[in-house]
Amino acid sequence: FKGVGASVELAGEVIKMEASSEERCKAVLDVVQTWLVKRGVSLKHLDVPEAGPRLSGKEYRLDCPLKEGLTSENAKKITKLIRDEFPKVQPRVQGDAIRVASKSRDELQRVIVRLRELDEDVPLQFENYR
C-alpha cells in the first residue's frame, strides 16, 4: 500500500485497517482476506462488522476482531447434534473446545464429516485424531 494512504496493523486480537476512503478500506479488507485464504485460515475467524468502515477524523477505520474457540451456546448446540445423531460417541465441552471420544475410528470420521456439512458461522478445526 505504498503511496495510497492505507495501512494494516495487528493489535492483539484485532486487525486494524485504515485508509483515506471507504472504498480503499474495503480493498484493504479484501487483501487481508486473500492473505488469510492463502495461509489456509478460514474467513469465519474474522469478525467483520456489518456497518463497514467508520469515519474517524480524515481516515476511515475498520477493526476486525479475530474469533477463537466456541461460545457456550454454540458448543451446546454442536454437542446436542452429536449426541442425537451418534449414540456411540461421547462429546464433552472443555473450555472453548469440544472433545469427542469413541472406541471406533469410523464413528469419529462420521462425526467429522457431519460437522463439516454444517453451515455454521463457527470455524471448526479437528485435532488430536487417533
XYZ file of N, CA and C in Angstrom:
390
model
N 0.821 -1.199 0.000
C 0.000 0.000 0.000
C 0.859 1.253 0.000
N 1.907 1.238 -0.778
C 2.799 2.393 -0.822
C 2.131 3.538 -1.567
N 2.164 4.712 -0.961
C 1.663 5.912 -1.597
C 0.146 6.002 -1.711
N -0.570 5.097 -1.096
C -2.029 5.075 -1.205
C -2.675 5.646 0.050
N -1.979 5.613 1.152
C -2.550 6.109 2.394
C -3.370 5.054 3.104
N -2.974 3.788 2.985
C -3.685 2.692 3.639
C -2.696 1.902 4.485
N -3.207 1.351 5.591
C -2.333 0.551 6.446
C -3.124 -0.556 7.120
N -2.394 -1.615 7.507
C -2.961 -2.758 8.221
C -2.079 -3.006 9.427
N -2.720 -3.254 10.570
C -1.959 -3.482 11.800
C -2.672 -4.545 12.629
N -1.889 -5.439 13.200
C -2.425 -6.438 14.125
C -2.152 -5.946 15.537
N -3.231 -5.637 16.270
C -3.117 -5.136 17.641
C -3.800 -6.144 18.561
N -3.020 -7.046 19.124
C -3.586 -8.074 19.991
C -4.422 -9.051 19.195
N -5.715 -9.091 19.461
C -6.634 -9.988 18.762
C -7.502 -9.245 17.750
N -7.060 -8.052 17.316
C -7.839 -7.229 16.389
C -6.947 -6.820 15.222
N -7.482 -6.969 14.019
C -6.796 -6.466 12.824
C -7.378 -5.087 12.537
N -6.515 -4.056 12.598
C -6.951 -2.677 12.386
C -6.520 -2.225 11.001
N -7.496 -1.733 10.241
C -7.232 -1.273 8.883
C -7.621 0.196 8.778
N -6.772 0.989 8.132
C -7.030 2.416 7.921
C -6.780 2.742 6.466
N -7.605 3.658 5.944
C -7.421 4.123 4.570
C -8.033 5.511 4.437
N -7.704 6.189 3.343
C -8.179 7.559 3.151
C -9.611 7.616 2.632
N -10.125 6.518 2.072
C -11.512 6.497 1.603
C -12.152 5.160 1.980
N -13.468 5.136 1.915
C -14.195 3.923 2.290
C -13.895 2.778 1.311
N -13.799 3.089 0.031
C -13.517 2.058 -0.970
C -12.131 1.455 -0.758
N -11.159 2.298 -0.429
C -9.804 1.789 -0.179
C -9.773 0.923 1.070
N -10.556 1.291 2.065
C -10.616 0.498 3.291
C -11.209 -0.883 2.993
N -12.219 -0.937 2.134
C -12.799 -2.221 1.731
C -11.802 -3.024 0.897
N -10.996 -2.344 0.094
C -9.971 -3.022 -0.688
C -8.903 -3.621 0.225
N -8.557 -2.904 1.296
C -7.595 -3.416 2.270
C -8.157 -4.672 2.932
N -9.451 -4.650 3.275
C -10.111 -5.828 3.855
C -10.047 -7.002 2.892
N -10.257 -6.746 1.609
C -10.189 -7.794 0.601
C -8.786 -8.396 0.526
N -7.769 -7.565 0.618
C -6.386 -8.044 0.594
C -6.095 -8.896 1.835
N -6.573 -8.459 3.008
C -6.374 -9.222 4.244
C -7.062 -10.579 4.138
N -8.280 -10.601 3.602
C -8.992 -11.869 3.429
C -8.256 -12.785 2.456
N -7.675 -12.218 1.414
C -6.887 -13.009 0.468
C -5.666 -13.605 1.145
N -5.000 -12.836 1.996
C -3.841 -13.345 2.739
C -4.252 -14.517 3.626
N -5.395 -14.379 4.299
C -5.855 -15.441 5.186
C -6.168 -16.718 4.409
N -6.821 -16.581 3.264
C -7.167 -17.752 2.458
C -5.906 -18.444 1.952
N -4.913 -17.677 1.532
C -3.657 -18.265 1.047
C -2.936 -19.056 2.127
N -3.135 -18.650 3.387
C -2.479 -19.330 4.500
C -3.340 -20.433 5.096
N -4.475 -20.713 4.482
C -5.330 -21.797 4.928
C -6.158 -21.480 6.158
N -6.373 -20.196 6.437
C -7.177 -19.784 7.589
C -8.592 -19.502 7.103
N -9.587 -20.046 7.793
C -10.975 -19.835 7.420
C -11.359 -18.377 7.638
N -12.171 -17.835 6.732
C -12.633 -16.452 6.878
C -13.642 -16.315 8.011
N -14.108 -17.435 8.559
C -15.020 -17.398 9.692
C -14.300 -16.946 10.960
N -12.961 -16.965 10.956
C -12.191 -16.475 12.096
C -12.219 -14.956 12.195
N -12.548 -14.296 11.103
C -12.544 -12.837 11.045
C -13.955 -12.321 11.270
N -14.138 -11.473 12.273
C -15.450 -10.920 12.608
C -15.565 -9.526 11.997
N -16.046 -9.462 10.744
C -16.147 -8.194 10.019
C -17.444 -7.495 10.433
N -17.365 -6.233 10.859
C -18.583 -5.516 11.252
C -19.535 -5.315 10.074
N -20.836 -5.416 10.350
C -21.850 -5.250 9.311
C -21.866 -3.820 8.764
N -21.603 -2.848 9.624
C -21.698 -1.441 9.229
C -20.611 -1.038 8.242
N -19.503 -1.755 8.237
C -18.412 -1.403 7.340
C -17.468 -0.404 7.978
N -16.617 0.230 7.173
C -15.650 1.186 7.726
C -16.341 2.407 8.322
N -15.759 2.912 9.403
C -16.313 4.104 10.042
C -15.329 5.260 9.862
N -15.878 6.451 9.779
C -15.068 7.648 9.587
C -14.525 8.095 10.932
N -13.217 8.275 10.986
C -12.561 8.740 12.203
C -11.614 9.867 11.810
N -12.068 11.086 11.965
C -11.267 12.226 11.507
C -11.272 12.276 9.997
N -10.089 12.225 9.397
C -9.979 12.210 7.939
C -9.811 10.795 7.395
N -9.641 9.837 8.273
C -9.380 8.456 7.875
C -10.623 7.584 8.086
N -10.723 6.539 7.288
C -11.727 5.506 7.501
C -11.038 4.345 8.199
N -11.682 3.822 9.231
C -11.094 2.727 10.010
C -12.043 1.539 10.029
N -11.436 0.366 10.054
C -12.184 -0.875 10.152
C -11.431 -1.789 11.110
N -12.081 -2.130 12.228
C -11.477 -3.020 13.219
C -12.182 -4.362 13.143
N -11.422 -5.417 12.850
C -11.979 -6.763 12.721
C -11.365 -7.658 13.790
N -12.115 -7.957 14.859
C -11.585 -8.866 15.871
C -11.512 -10.297 15.336
N -10.578 -11.061 15.862
C -10.420 -12.456 15.484
C -11.196 -13.331 16.457
N -11.907 -14.311 15.928
C -12.652 -15.252 16.758
C -11.765 -16.451 17.060
N -11.822 -16.902 18.307
C -11.067 -18.095 18.675
C -11.896 -18.891 19.669
N -12.049 -20.165 19.414
C -12.812 -21.020 20.313
C -14.305 -20.938 20.041
N -15.065 -21.708 20.818
C -16.515 -21.771 20.689
C -17.187 -21.038 21.838
N -18.291 -20.397 21.556
C -19.096 -19.846 22.638
C -19.851 -21.002 23.293
N -20.333 -20.793 24.500
C -21.004 -21.873 25.212
C -22.281 -22.313 24.503
N -23.014 -21.376 23.901
C -24.244 -21.771 23.212
C -23.958 -22.567 21.947
N -22.902 -22.206 21.198
C -22.524 -22.991 20.022
C -22.027 -24.372 20.425
N -21.272 -24.438 21.509
C -20.766 -25.729 21.988
C -21.915 -26.638 22.395
N -22.905 -26.100 23.090
C -24.066 -26.903 23.496
C -24.842 -27.396 22.282
N -24.998 -26.534 21.297
C -25.729 -26.898 20.090
C -25.023 -28.031 19.337
N -23.709 -27.935 19.222
C -22.942 -28.946 18.497
C -22.928 -30.264 19.270
N -22.751 -30.222 20.596
C -22.755 -31.465 21.372
C -24.121 -32.129 21.333
N -25.191 -31.350 21.332
C -26.538 -31.934 21.230
C -26.710 -32.633 19.893
N -26.246 -32.016 18.822
C -26.321 -32.625 17.499
C -25.538 -33.938 17.469
N -24.345 -33.941 18.041
C -23.524 -35.152 18.052
C -24.210 -36.251 18.856
N -24.743 -35.913 20.029
C -25.420 -36.919 20.859
C -26.637 -37.505 20.162
N -27.405 -36.653 19.467
C -28.621 -37.119 18.797
C -28.323 -38.040 17.623
N -27.296 -37.701 16.837
C -27.027 -38.451 15.612
C -26.062 -39.612 15.802
N -25.224 -39.554 16.829
C -24.207 -40.584 17.036
C -24.250 -41.060 18.492
N -25.066 -42.086 18.792
C -25.207 -42.520 20.186
C -23.954 -43.201 20.754
N -23.068 -43.711 19.918
C -21.877 -44.420 20.401
C -20.709 -43.485 20.699
N -20.928 -42.181 20.532
C -19.865 -41.192 20.691
C -20.154 -40.348 21.926
N -19.105 -39.990 22.677
C -19.258 -39.174 23.880
C -18.608 -37.803 23.670
N -19.413 -36.766 23.396
C -18.852 -35.407 23.290
C -18.810 -34.740 24.664
N -17.741 -33.963 24.916
C -17.605 -33.192 26.155
C -17.099 -31.804 25.810
N -17.670 -30.818 26.485
C -17.217 -29.446 26.304
C -16.067 -29.215 27.271
N -14.923 -28.776 26.733
C -13.753 -28.468 27.558
C -13.299 -27.052 27.232
N -13.737 -26.115 28.056
C -13.386 -24.716 27.828
C -14.056 -24.191 26.578
N -13.260 -23.808 25.582
C -13.818 -23.311 24.333
C -13.669 -24.328 23.209
N -13.559 -25.614 23.559
C -13.434 -26.685 22.581
C -14.357 -27.837 22.964
N -14.569 -28.731 22.017
C -15.354 -29.935 22.268
C -14.450 -31.132 22.019
N -14.433 -32.035 22.977
C -13.649 -33.259 22.831
C -14.623 -34.403 22.601
N -14.398 -35.158 21.544
C -15.273 -36.272 21.184
C -14.476 -37.553 21.325
N -15.027 -38.498 22.071
C -14.339 -39.771 22.300
C -15.211 -40.912 21.788
N -14.553 -41.929 21.250
C -15.245 -43.117 20.768
C -14.231 -44.247 20.643
N -14.728 -45.475 20.717
C -13.850 -46.628 20.534
C -13.559 -46.866 19.059
N -14.442 -46.393 18.201
C -14.336 -46.663 16.776
C -13.848 -45.429 16.015
N -12.847 -45.617 15.194
C -12.362 -44.523 14.336
C -13.406 -44.150 13.297
N -14.139 -45.150 12.839
C -15.160 -44.882 11.827
C -16.212 -43.923 12.345
N -16.624 -44.090 13.604
C -17.600 -43.177 14.197
C -17.042 -41.753 14.271
N -15.780 -41.627 14.663
C -15.164 -40.299 14.731
C -15.096 -39.655 13.348
N -14.792 -40.459 12.338
C -14.745 -39.928 10.980
C -16.133 -39.483 10.520
N -17.171 -40.219 10.888
C -18.533 -39.831 10.531
C -18.917 -38.518 11.217
N -18.493 -38.354 12.469
C -18.772 -37.111 13.184
C -18.090 -35.943 12.484
N -16.838 -36.126 12.079
C -16.108 -35.057 11.386
C -16.796 -34.694 10.075
N -17.207 -35.694 9.315
C -17.887 -35.428 8.046
C -19.191 -34.672 8.283
N -19.952 -35.082 9.298
C -21.236 -34.416 9.594
C -21.026 -32.968 10.031
N -20.012 -32.728 10.852
C -19.752 -31.357 11.312
C -19.269 -30.469 10.177
N -18.551 -31.037 9.228
C -18.118 -30.242 8.067
C -19.298 -29.890 7.168
N -20.341 -30.739 7.162
C -21.530 -30.461 6.354
C -22.349 -29.304 6.927
N -22.220 -29.060 8.223
C -22.974 -27.964 8.845
C -22.528 -26.636 8.255
N -23.473 -25.752 8.090
C -23.128 -24.426 7.587
C -23.239 -23.439 8.740
N -22.387 -23.616 9.725
C -22.381 -22.759 10.904
C -21.460 -21.571 10.660
N -21.644 -20.541 11.459
C -20.777 -19.372 11.389
C -19.610 -19.521 12.362
N -19.223 -20.776 12.586
C -18.177 -21.099 13.548
C -17.043 -21.785 12.797
N -15.815 -21.321 12.954
C -14.694 -22.020 12.323
C -14.389 -23.303 13.088
N -14.363 -24.428 12.398
C -14.114 -25.709 13.035
C -12.737 -26.233 12.659
N -12.039 -26.782 13.657
C -10.767 -27.440 13.437
C -10.830 -28.787 14.104
N -10.171 -29.748 13.526
C -10.171 -31.102 14.075
C -8.727 -31.463 14.387
N -8.458 -31.729 15.675
C -7.107 -32.023 16.120
C -7.063 -33.325 16.891
N -5.879 -33.813 17.121
C -5.633 -34.920 18.025
C -6.446 -36.151 17.653
N -6.593 -36.392 16.361
C -7.330 -37.537 15.885
C -6.459 -38.768 15.999
N -6.943 -39.780 16.720
C -6.196 -41.030 16.865
C -7.054 -42.193 16.459
